[in-house]
Amino acid sequence: MVATTVHLMRHGEVHNPEGVLYGRLPGYRLSERGRAMARIVAVHLSGREYDGAWLSELGQDDEAADTVAQSAGSGLSAGPRRDVVAVIASPLERAQETATPIAAAFGVEIGTDARLIEAANHFQGMTFGVGDGSLRHPQHWPYLRNPFRPSWGEPYREQADRMLAAVDDARAAARGHEVVLVSHQLPVWITRLALENRRLWHDPRKRQCSLASLTSLRYEDDELVSITYTEPAAALLPGAATVAGA
């Protein structure tokens, strides 16, 4: 029996003061808190207590993010060192930035897989709400006609298909070890729903996929035997931005 684990990770908090649904737009990078989240996960997967100096020695010097991470204090805990042999990310900046300290922690180069990208969305670049958001404008209403597909963006089934293909390829390449795939909230959640044979349409407010969280898929040979959800950076979630990318 060969055990392989694929960790699906959501990126850290994004600097988004306008509160727009940023989707696949370029230029949306991690905030200081988001960079701290990524560093916390890197250290957590390495089996260490938080150690900014160690990351700096690996070329990941970020004093501002270290200050934010250390503010979490006792909320940070070390896990067992994971056998990570690859770190692969969506091509978007926020995912690449999240992957950077994790790849450094394990001495690997970041791989990029376009199948891990955020879901396409009609409302990309807009604020999304009834008050002063895009929903007050009638021209956008037809895009809400079918929440089951959904009509406002990339079909859930297509998201699941591309993500599952990325998972299968990463699992095959890392067979007998572990791999981290850095993606986005909606694609990660859709992947989990598909693997659990649940319906793909859902209430976005009920997604279990917080910032910098890990949805870990454990396989024995080619059989999925467990799905585990963890939040290594949970101590930094209070006060974090809640706008999703899609």
PDB file of C-alpha atoms in Angstrom:
ATOM      1  CA  MET A   1       0.000   0.000   0.000  1.00  0.00           C
ATOM      2  CA  VAL A   2       1.358   3.390  -1.050  1.00  0.00           C
ATOM      3  CA  ALA A   3       0.095   6.447   0.871  1.00  0.00           C
ATOM      4  CA  THR A   4      -0.010   9.816  -0.890  1.00  0.00           C
ATOM      5  CA  THR A   5      -1.448  13.101   0.395  1.00  0.00           C
ATOM      6  CA  VAL A   6      -2.538  16.074  -1.699  1.00  0.00           C
ATOM      7  CA  HIS A   7      -2.980  19.259   0.338  1.00  0.00           C
ATOM      8  CA  LEU A   8      -5.359  21.727  -1.343  1.00  0.00           C
ATOM      9  CA  MET A   9      -4.497  25.121   0.102  1.00  0.00           C
ATOM     10  CA  ARG A  10      -6.377  28.380  -0.257  1.00  0.00           C
ATOM     11  CA  HIS A  11      -4.155  31.449  -0.588  1.00  0.00           C
ATOM     12  CA  GLY A  12      -3.726  33.987   2.227  1.00  0.00           C
ATOM     13  CA  GLU A  13      -5.524  37.298   2.692  1.00  0.00           C
ATOM     14  CA  VAL A  14      -5.398  39.660  -0.295  1.00  0.00           C
ATOM     15  CA  HIS A  15      -4.856  43.430  -0.156  1.00  0.00           C
ATOM     16  CA  ASN A  16      -8.245  44.568  -1.469  1.00  0.00           C
ATOM     17  CA  PRO A  17      -9.275  47.861   0.169  1.00  0.00           C
ATOM     18  CA  GLU A  18     -12.070  48.472  -2.363  1.00  0.00           C
ATOM     19  CA  GLY A  19     -13.694  45.135  -1.535  1.00  0.00           C
ATOM     20  CA  VAL A  20     -14.095  44.086  -5.155  1.00  0.00           C
ATOM     21  CA  LEU A  21     -14.583  40.545  -6.365  1.00  0.00           C
ATOM     22  CA  TYR A  22     -11.118  40.273  -7.904  1.00  0.00           C
ATOM     23  CA  GLY A  23     -11.505  36.938  -9.676  1.00  0.00           C
ATOM     24  CA  ARG A  24      -8.696  36.414 -12.179  1.00  0.00           C
ATOM     25  CA  LEU A  25      -7.625  40.060 -12.333  1.00  0.00           C
ATOM     26  CA  PRO A  26      -3.873  40.674 -12.129  1.00  0.00           C
ATOM     27  CA  GLY A  27      -2.355  42.872  -9.449  1.00  0.00           C
ATOM     28  CA  TYR A  28      -4.162  41.502  -6.405  1.00  0.00           C
ATOM     29  CA  ARG A  29      -1.356  40.499  -4.085  1.00  0.00           C
ATOM     30  CA  LEU A  30      -1.233  39.305  -0.500  1.00  0.00           C
ATOM     31  CA  SER A  31      -1.593  41.755   2.368  1.00  0.00           C
ATOM     32  CA  GLU A  32       0.886  41.690   5.250  1.00  0.00           C
ATOM     33  CA  ARG A  33      -1.566  39.431   7.062  1.00  0.00           C
ATOM     34  CA  GLY A  34      -1.792  37.204   3.995  1.00  0.00           C
ATOM     35  CA  ARG A  35       1.981  36.891   3.764  1.00  0.00           C
ATOM     36  CA  ALA A  36       2.066  36.058   7.474  1.00  0.00           C
ATOM     37  CA  MET A  37      -0.532  33.334   6.890  1.00  0.00           C
ATOM     38  CA  ALA A  38       1.605  31.792   4.160  1.00  0.00           C
ATOM     39  CA  ARG A  39       4.672  31.837   6.406  1.00  0.00           C
ATOM     40  CA  ILE A  40       2.739  30.230   9.252  1.00  0.00           C
ATOM     41  CA  VAL A  41       1.623  27.374   7.000  1.00  0.00           C
ATOM     42  CA  ALA A  42       5.178  26.901   5.702  1.00  0.00           C
ATOM     43  CA  VAL A  43       6.528  26.579   9.227  1.00  0.00           C
ATOM     44  CA  HIS A  44       3.582  24.425  10.333  1.00  0.00           C
ATOM     45  CA  LEU A  45       4.097  21.911   7.524  1.00  0.00           C
ATOM     46  CA  SER A  46       7.801  21.847   8.353  1.00  0.00           C
ATOM     47  CA  GLY A  47       7.030  20.655  11.879  1.00  0.00           C
ATOM     48  CA  ARG A  48       8.421  23.761  13.577  1.00  0.00           C
ATOM     49  CA  GLU A  49       7.200  26.372  16.007  1.00  0.00           C
ATOM     50  CA  TYR A  50       6.937  29.719  14.227  1.00  0.00           C
ATOM     51  CA  ASP A  51      10.450  30.829  13.304  1.00  0.00           C
ATOM     52  CA  GLY A  52      10.777  33.895  11.099  1.00  0.00           C
ATOM     53  CA  ALA A  53      14.574  33.815  11.409  1.00  0.00           C
ATOM     54  CA  TRP A  54      14.644  30.342   9.868  1.00  0.00           C
ATOM     55  CA  LEU A  55      12.566  31.542   6.924  1.00  0.00           C
ATOM     56  CA  SER A  56      14.892  34.514   6.495  1.00  0.00           C
ATOM     57  CA  GLU A  57      17.821  32.109   6.289  1.00  0.00           C
ATOM     58  CA  LEU A  58      15.969  30.434   3.421  1.00  0.00           C
ATOM     59  CA  GLY A  59      15.774  33.758   1.575  1.00  0.00           C
ATOM     60  CA  GLN A  60      12.257  34.590   2.786  1.00  0.00           C
ATOM     61  CA  ASP A  61      12.968  37.773   4.724  1.00  0.00           C
ATOM     62  CA  ASP A  62       9.721  39.645   5.510  1.00  0.00           C
ATOM     63  CA  GLU A  63       9.882  41.619   8.744  1.00  0.00           C
ATOM     64  CA  ALA A  64       6.384  43.084   8.387  1.00  0.00           C
ATOM     65  CA  ALA A  65       4.791  39.665   7.903  1.00  0.00           C
ATOM     66  CA  ASP A  66       6.829  38.242  10.776  1.00  0.00           C
ATOM     67  CA  THR A  67       5.481  40.936  13.074  1.00  0.00           C
ATOM     68  CA  VAL A  68       1.915  40.015  12.116  1.00  0.00           C
ATOM     69  CA  ALA A  69       2.570  36.285  12.500  1.00  0.00           C
ATOM     70  CA  GLN A  70       4.200  36.673  15.890  1.00  0.00           C
ATOM     71  CA  SER A  71       1.226  38.733  17.088  1.00  0.00           C
ATOM     72  CA  ALA A  72      -0.762  35.482  17.014  1.00  0.00           C
ATOM     73  CA  GLY A  73       1.450  34.236  19.848  1.00  0.00           C
ATOM     74  CA  SER A  74       0.167  31.069  21.483  1.00  0.00           C
ATOM     75  CA  GLY A  75      -2.322  30.595  18.646  1.00  0.00           C
ATOM     76  CA  LEU A  76       0.460  29.092  16.534  1.00  0.00           C
ATOM     77  CA  SER A  77       1.374  25.452  16.924  1.00  0.00           C
ATOM     78  CA  ALA A  78       3.723  23.070  15.173  1.00  0.00           C
ATOM     79  CA  GLY A  79       2.429  20.002  13.425  1.00  0.00           C
ATOM     80  CA  PRO A  80       4.410  16.939  12.381  1.00  0.00           C
ATOM     81  CA  ARG A  81       6.908  17.541   9.595  1.00  0.00           C
ATOM     82  CA  ARG A  82       5.224  16.643   6.336  1.00  0.00           C
ATOM     83  CA  ASP A  83       6.854  14.760   3.494  1.00  0.00           C
ATOM     84  CA  VAL A  84       6.235  17.482   0.903  1.00  0.00           C
ATOM     85  CA  VAL A  85       8.102  16.906  -2.366  1.00  0.00           C
ATOM     86  CA  ALA A  86       6.298  19.428  -4.581  1.00  0.00           C
ATOM     87  CA  VAL A  87       4.490  22.765  -4.294  1.00  0.00           C
ATOM     88  CA  ILE A  88       2.282  23.750  -7.233  1.00  0.00           C
ATOM     89  CA  ALA A  89       0.236  26.943  -7.506  1.00  0.00           C
ATOM     90  CA  SER A  90      -2.360  28.740  -9.562  1.00  0.00           C
ATOM     91  CA  PRO A  91      -0.724  31.318 -11.854  1.00  0.00           C
ATOM     92  CA  LEU A  92      -2.361  34.252 -10.036  1.00  0.00           C
ATOM     93  CA  GLU A  93      -0.095  36.436  -7.872  1.00  0.00           C
ATOM     94  CA  ARG A  94      -1.834  35.702  -4.591  1.00  0.00           C
ATOM     95  CA  ALA A  95      -1.390  31.959  -5.044  1.00  0.00           C
ATOM     96  CA  GLN A  96       2.226  32.265  -6.187  1.00  0.00           C
ATOM     97  CA  GLU A  97       3.035  34.468  -3.179  1.00  0.00           C
ATOM     98  CA  THR A  98       1.362  32.002  -0.833  1.00  0.00           C
ATOM     99  CA  ALA A  99       3.351  29.130  -2.312  1.00  0.00           C
ATOM    100  CA  THR A 100       6.715  30.905  -2.093  1.00  0.00           C
ATOM    101  CA  PRO A 101       7.627  30.360   1.597  1.00  0.00           C
ATOM    102  CA  ILE A 102       6.242  26.816   1.511  1.00  0.00           C
ATOM    103  CA  ALA A 103       8.409  25.892  -1.462  1.00  0.00           C
ATOM    104  CA  ALA A 104      11.413  27.482   0.255  1.00  0.00           C
ATOM    105  CA  ALA A 105      10.739  25.529   3.445  1.00  0.00           C
ATOM    106  CA  PHE A 106      10.985  22.246   1.544  1.00  0.00           C
ATOM    107  CA  GLY A 107      13.728  23.242  -0.876  1.00  0.00           C
ATOM    108  CA  VAL A 108      11.644  22.851  -4.030  1.00  0.00           C
ATOM    109  CA  GLU A 109      10.799  25.112  -6.956  1.00  0.00           C
ATOM    110  CA  ILE A 110       7.210  26.313  -7.351  1.00  0.00           C
ATOM    111  CA  GLY A 111       5.336  24.567 -10.121  1.00  0.00           C
ATOM    112  CA  THR A 112       2.498  26.397 -11.875  1.00  0.00           C
ATOM    113  CA  ASP A 113      -0.694  24.725 -13.066  1.00  0.00           C
ATOM    114  CA  ALA A 114      -3.345  26.819 -14.820  1.00  0.00           C
ATOM    115  CA  ARG A 115      -5.982  24.265 -13.803  1.00  0.00           C
ATOM    116  CA  LEU A 116      -5.711  25.569 -10.225  1.00  0.00           C
ATOM    117  CA  ILE A 117      -6.795  29.093 -11.226  1.00  0.00           C
ATOM    118  CA  GLU A 118      -9.735  30.983  -9.720  1.00  0.00           C
ATOM    119  CA  ALA A 119     -13.187  30.423 -11.227  1.00  0.00           C
ATOM    120  CA  ALA A 120     -14.218  32.791 -14.008  1.00  0.00           C
ATOM    121  CA  ASN A 121     -16.957  35.207 -12.889  1.00  0.00           C
ATOM    122  CA  HIS A 122     -19.073  37.847 -14.640  1.00  0.00           C
ATOM    123  CA  PHE A 123     -18.850  40.088 -11.571  1.00  0.00           C
ATOM    124  CA  GLN A 124     -15.045  40.171 -11.589  1.00  0.00           C
ATOM    125  CA  GLY A 125     -13.775  43.673 -10.819  1.00  0.00           C
ATOM    126  CA  MET A 126     -17.065  44.777  -9.255  1.00  0.00           C
ATOM    127  CA  THR A 127     -18.332  45.021  -5.729  1.00  0.00           C
ATOM    128  CA  PHE A 128     -21.032  42.431  -5.195  1.00  0.00           C
ATOM    129  CA  GLY A 129     -24.041  43.388  -3.122  1.00  0.00           C
ATOM    130  CA  VAL A 130     -27.508  44.887  -3.139  1.00  0.00           C
ATOM    131  CA  GLY A 131     -26.661  48.246  -1.530  1.00  0.00           C
ATOM    132  CA  ASP A 132     -23.931  50.022  -3.480  1.00  0.00           C
ATOM    133  CA  GLY A 133     -22.789  46.911  -5.325  1.00  0.00           C
ATOM    134  CA  SER A 134     -23.380  45.561  -8.804  1.00  0.00           C
ATOM    135  CA  LEU A 135     -26.726  43.963  -7.894  1.00  0.00           C
ATOM    136  CA  ARG A 136     -28.422  47.351  -7.827  1.00  0.00           C
ATOM    137  CA  HIS A 137     -27.981  47.572 -11.623  1.00  0.00           C
ATOM    138  CA  PRO A 138     -30.623  45.708 -13.680  1.00  0.00           C
ATOM    139  CA  GLN A 139     -28.192  44.866 -16.489  1.00  0.00           C
ATOM    140  CA  HIS A 140     -26.542  42.340 -14.187  1.00  0.00           C
ATOM    141  CA  TRP A 141     -29.716  40.590 -13.056  1.00  0.00           C
ATOM    142  CA  PRO A 142     -29.915  38.079 -15.964  1.00  0.00           C
ATOM    143  CA  TYR A 143     -26.618  36.600 -14.804  1.00  0.00           C
ATOM    144  CA  LEU A 144     -28.325  35.443 -11.607  1.00  0.00           C
ATOM    145  CA  ARG A 145     -31.008  33.377 -13.339  1.00  0.00           C
ATOM    146  CA  ASN A 146     -29.430  29.964 -12.710  1.00  0.00           C
ATOM    147  CA  PRO A 147     -27.616  29.430  -9.395  1.00  0.00           C
ATOM    148  CA  PHE A 148     -27.232  25.706 -10.093  1.00  0.00           C
ATOM    149  CA  ARG A 149     -24.828  26.000 -13.064  1.00  0.00           C
ATOM    150  CA  PRO A 150     -24.074  28.925 -12.172  1.00  0.00           C
ATOM    151  CA  SER A 151     -25.093  31.444 -14.844  1.00  0.00           C
ATOM    152  CA  TRP A 152     -22.699  34.147 -13.584  1.00  0.00           C
ATOM    153  CA  GLY A 153     -19.488  32.240 -14.174  1.00  0.00           C
ATOM    154  CA  GLU A 154     -17.559  29.067 -14.883  1.00  0.00           C
ATOM    155  CA  PRO A 155     -19.806  26.012 -14.494  1.00  0.00           C
ATOM    156  CA  TYR A 156     -19.226  24.118 -11.267  1.00  0.00           C
ATOM    157  CA  ARG A 157     -18.799  20.854 -13.173  1.00  0.00           C
ATOM    158  CA  GLU A 158     -16.010  22.346 -15.295  1.00  0.00           C
ATOM    159  CA  GLN A 159     -14.261  23.639 -12.178  1.00  0.00           C
ATOM    160  CA  ALA A 160     -14.448  20.198 -10.604  1.00  0.00           C
ATOM    161  CA  ASP A 161     -13.154  18.480 -13.734  1.00  0.00           C
ATOM    162  CA  ARG A 162     -10.069  20.666 -14.106  1.00  0.00           C
ATOM    163  CA  MET A 163      -9.248  20.594 -10.403  1.00  0.00           C
ATOM    164  CA  LEU A 164      -9.638  16.821 -10.155  1.00  0.00           C
ATOM    165  CA  ALA A 165      -7.368  16.400 -13.172  1.00  0.00           C
ATOM    166  CA  ALA A 166      -4.752  18.601 -11.482  1.00  0.00           C
ATOM    167  CA  VAL A 167      -5.076  16.583  -8.270  1.00  0.00           C
ATOM    168  CA  ASP A 168      -4.668  13.285 -10.120  1.00  0.00           C
ATOM    169  CA  ASP A 169      -1.566  14.469 -11.983  1.00  0.00           C
ATOM    170  CA  ALA A 170       0.023  15.883  -8.822  1.00  0.00           C
ATOM    171  CA  ARG A 171      -0.773  12.700  -6.907  1.00  0.00           C
ATOM    172  CA  ALA A 172       0.815  10.533  -9.577  1.00  0.00           C
ATOM    173  CA  ALA A 173       3.969  12.668  -9.648  1.00  0.00           C
ATOM    174  CA  ALA A 174       4.291  12.678  -5.836  1.00  0.00           C
ATOM    175  CA  ARG A 175       3.274   9.056  -5.316  1.00  0.00           C
ATOM    176  CA  GLY A 176       4.256   7.882  -1.847  1.00  0.00           C
ATOM    177  CA  HIS A 177       4.829  11.449  -0.623  1.00  0.00           C
ATOM    178  CA  GLU A 178       2.891  14.706  -0.170  1.00  0.00           C
ATOM    179  CA  VAL A 179       2.218  17.665  -2.442  1.00  0.00           C
ATOM    180  CA  VAL A 180       0.759  21.126  -1.787  1.00  0.00           C
ATOM    181  CA  LEU A 181      -1.553  22.657  -4.419  1.00  0.00           C
ATOM    182  CA  VAL A 182      -2.238  26.357  -3.806  1.00  0.00           C
ATOM    183  CA  SER A 183      -5.556  27.413  -5.308  1.00  0.00           C
ATOM    184  CA  HIS A 184      -8.625  29.481  -4.439  1.00  0.00           C
ATOM    185  CA  GLN A 185     -11.659  29.101  -2.208  1.00  0.00           C
ATOM    186  CA  LEU A 186     -14.321  28.194  -4.760  1.00  0.00           C
ATOM    187  CA  PRO A 187     -12.274  25.666  -6.782  1.00  0.00           C
ATOM    188  CA  VAL A 188     -11.035  23.992  -3.588  1.00  0.00           C
ATOM    189  CA  TRP A 189     -14.544  23.777  -2.148  1.00  0.00           C
ATOM    190  CA  ILE A 190     -16.004  22.466  -5.405  1.00  0.00           C
ATOM    191  CA  THR A 191     -13.301  19.788  -5.494  1.00  0.00           C
ATOM    192  CA  ARG A 192     -14.218  18.665  -2.005  1.00  0.00           C
ATOM    193  CA  LEU A 193     -17.933  18.582  -2.826  1.00  0.00           C
ATOM    194  CA  ALA A 194     -17.216  16.489  -5.924  1.00  0.00           C
ATOM    195  CA  LEU A 195     -15.015  14.030  -4.026  1.00  0.00           C
ATOM    196  CA  GLU A 196     -17.657  13.653  -1.323  1.00  0.00           C
ATOM    197  CA  ASN A 197     -20.358  13.075  -3.978  1.00  0.00           C
ATOM    198  CA  ARG A 198     -22.312  16.095  -2.796  1.00  0.00           C
ATOM    199  CA  ARG A 199     -24.205  18.517  -5.011  1.00  0.00           C
ATOM    200  CA  LEU A 200     -21.974  21.230  -6.439  1.00  0.00           C
ATOM    201  CA  TRP A 201     -24.329  24.181  -6.059  1.00  0.00           C
ATOM    202  CA  HIS A 202     -24.194  25.591  -2.553  1.00  0.00           C
ATOM    203  CA  ASP A 203     -24.502  28.606  -0.269  1.00  0.00           C
ATOM    204  CA  PRO A 204     -21.169  30.495  -0.576  1.00  0.00           C
ATOM    205  CA  ARG A 205     -21.467  31.574   3.056  1.00  0.00           C
ATOM    206  CA  LYS A 206     -21.178  27.952   4.154  1.00  0.00           C
ATOM    207  CA  ARG A 207     -17.952  27.004   2.391  1.00  0.00           C
ATOM    208  CA  GLN A 208     -15.480  25.382   4.774  1.00  0.00           C
ATOM    209  CA  CYS A 209     -12.381  26.862   3.187  1.00  0.00           C
ATOM    210  CA  SER A 210     -10.938  29.793   5.116  1.00  0.00           C
ATOM    211  CA  LEU A 211      -7.857  31.781   4.184  1.00  0.00           C
ATOM    212  CA  ALA A 212      -4.649  29.693   4.115  1.00  0.00           C
ATOM    213  CA  SER A 213      -6.582  26.554   5.070  1.00  0.00           C
ATOM    214  CA  LEU A 214      -5.599  23.027   4.063  1.00  0.00           C
ATOM    215  CA  THR A 215      -8.034  20.489   2.651  1.00  0.00           C
ATOM    216  CA  SER A 216      -5.914  17.344   2.741  1.00  0.00           C
ATOM    217  CA  LEU A 217      -6.747  14.369   0.529  1.00  0.00           C
ATOM    218  CA  ARG A 218      -5.159  11.119   1.678  1.00  0.00           C
ATOM    219  CA  TYR A 219      -4.918   8.255  -0.788  1.00  0.00           C
ATOM    220  CA  GLU A 220      -3.907   4.651  -0.289  1.00  0.00           C
ATOM    221  CA  ASP A 221      -2.757   3.492  -3.703  1.00  0.00           C
ATOM    222  CA  ASP A 222      -5.468   5.038  -5.917  1.00  0.00           C
ATOM    223  CA  GLU A 223      -8.267   5.064  -3.344  1.00  0.00           C
ATOM    224  CA  LEU A 224      -9.230   8.253  -1.504  1.00  0.00           C
ATOM    225  CA  VAL A 225      -9.479   7.196   2.143  1.00  0.00           C
ATOM    226  CA  SER A 226      -9.920  10.497   3.994  1.00  0.00           C
ATOM    227  CA  ILE A 227     -10.416  14.240   3.645  1.00  0.00           C
ATOM    228  CA  THR A 228      -9.114  16.370   6.518  1.00  0.00           C
ATOM    229  CA  TYR A 229      -9.636  20.107   6.944  1.00  0.00           C
ATOM    230  CA  THR A 230      -7.242  22.229   9.025  1.00  0.00           C
ATOM    231  CA  GLU A 231      -6.573  25.937   9.609  1.00  0.00           C
ATOM    232  CA  PRO A 232      -2.909  26.392  10.603  1.00  0.00           C
ATOM    233  CA  ALA A 233      -3.296  30.187  10.439  1.00  0.00           C
ATOM    234  CA  ALA A 234      -6.609  30.294  12.350  1.00  0.00           C
ATOM    235  CA  ALA A 235      -5.169  32.773  14.867  1.00  0.00           C
ATOM    236  CA  LEU A 236      -4.988  35.389  12.084  1.00  0.00           C
ATOM    237  CA  LEU A 237      -8.521  34.881  10.768  1.00  0.00           C
ATOM    238  CA  PRO A 238     -10.279  37.310  13.167  1.00  0.00           C
ATOM    239  CA  GLY A 239     -10.287  40.674  11.427  1.00  0.00           C
ATOM    240  CA  ALA A 240      -9.211  39.269   8.057  1.00  0.00           C
ATOM    241  CA  ALA A 241     -10.982  40.340   4.871  1.00  0.00           C
ATOM    242  CA  THR A 242     -13.942  38.137   3.986  1.00  0.00           C
ATOM    243  CA  VAL A 243     -14.394  39.006   0.288  1.00  0.00           C
ATOM    244  CA  ALA A 244     -13.887  35.853  -1.780  1.00  0.00           C
ATOM    245  CA  GLY A 245     -12.273  35.892  -5.203  1.00  0.00           C
ATOM    246  CA  ALA A 246     -15.299  34.290  -6.885  1.00  0.00           C
TER     247      ALA A 246
END
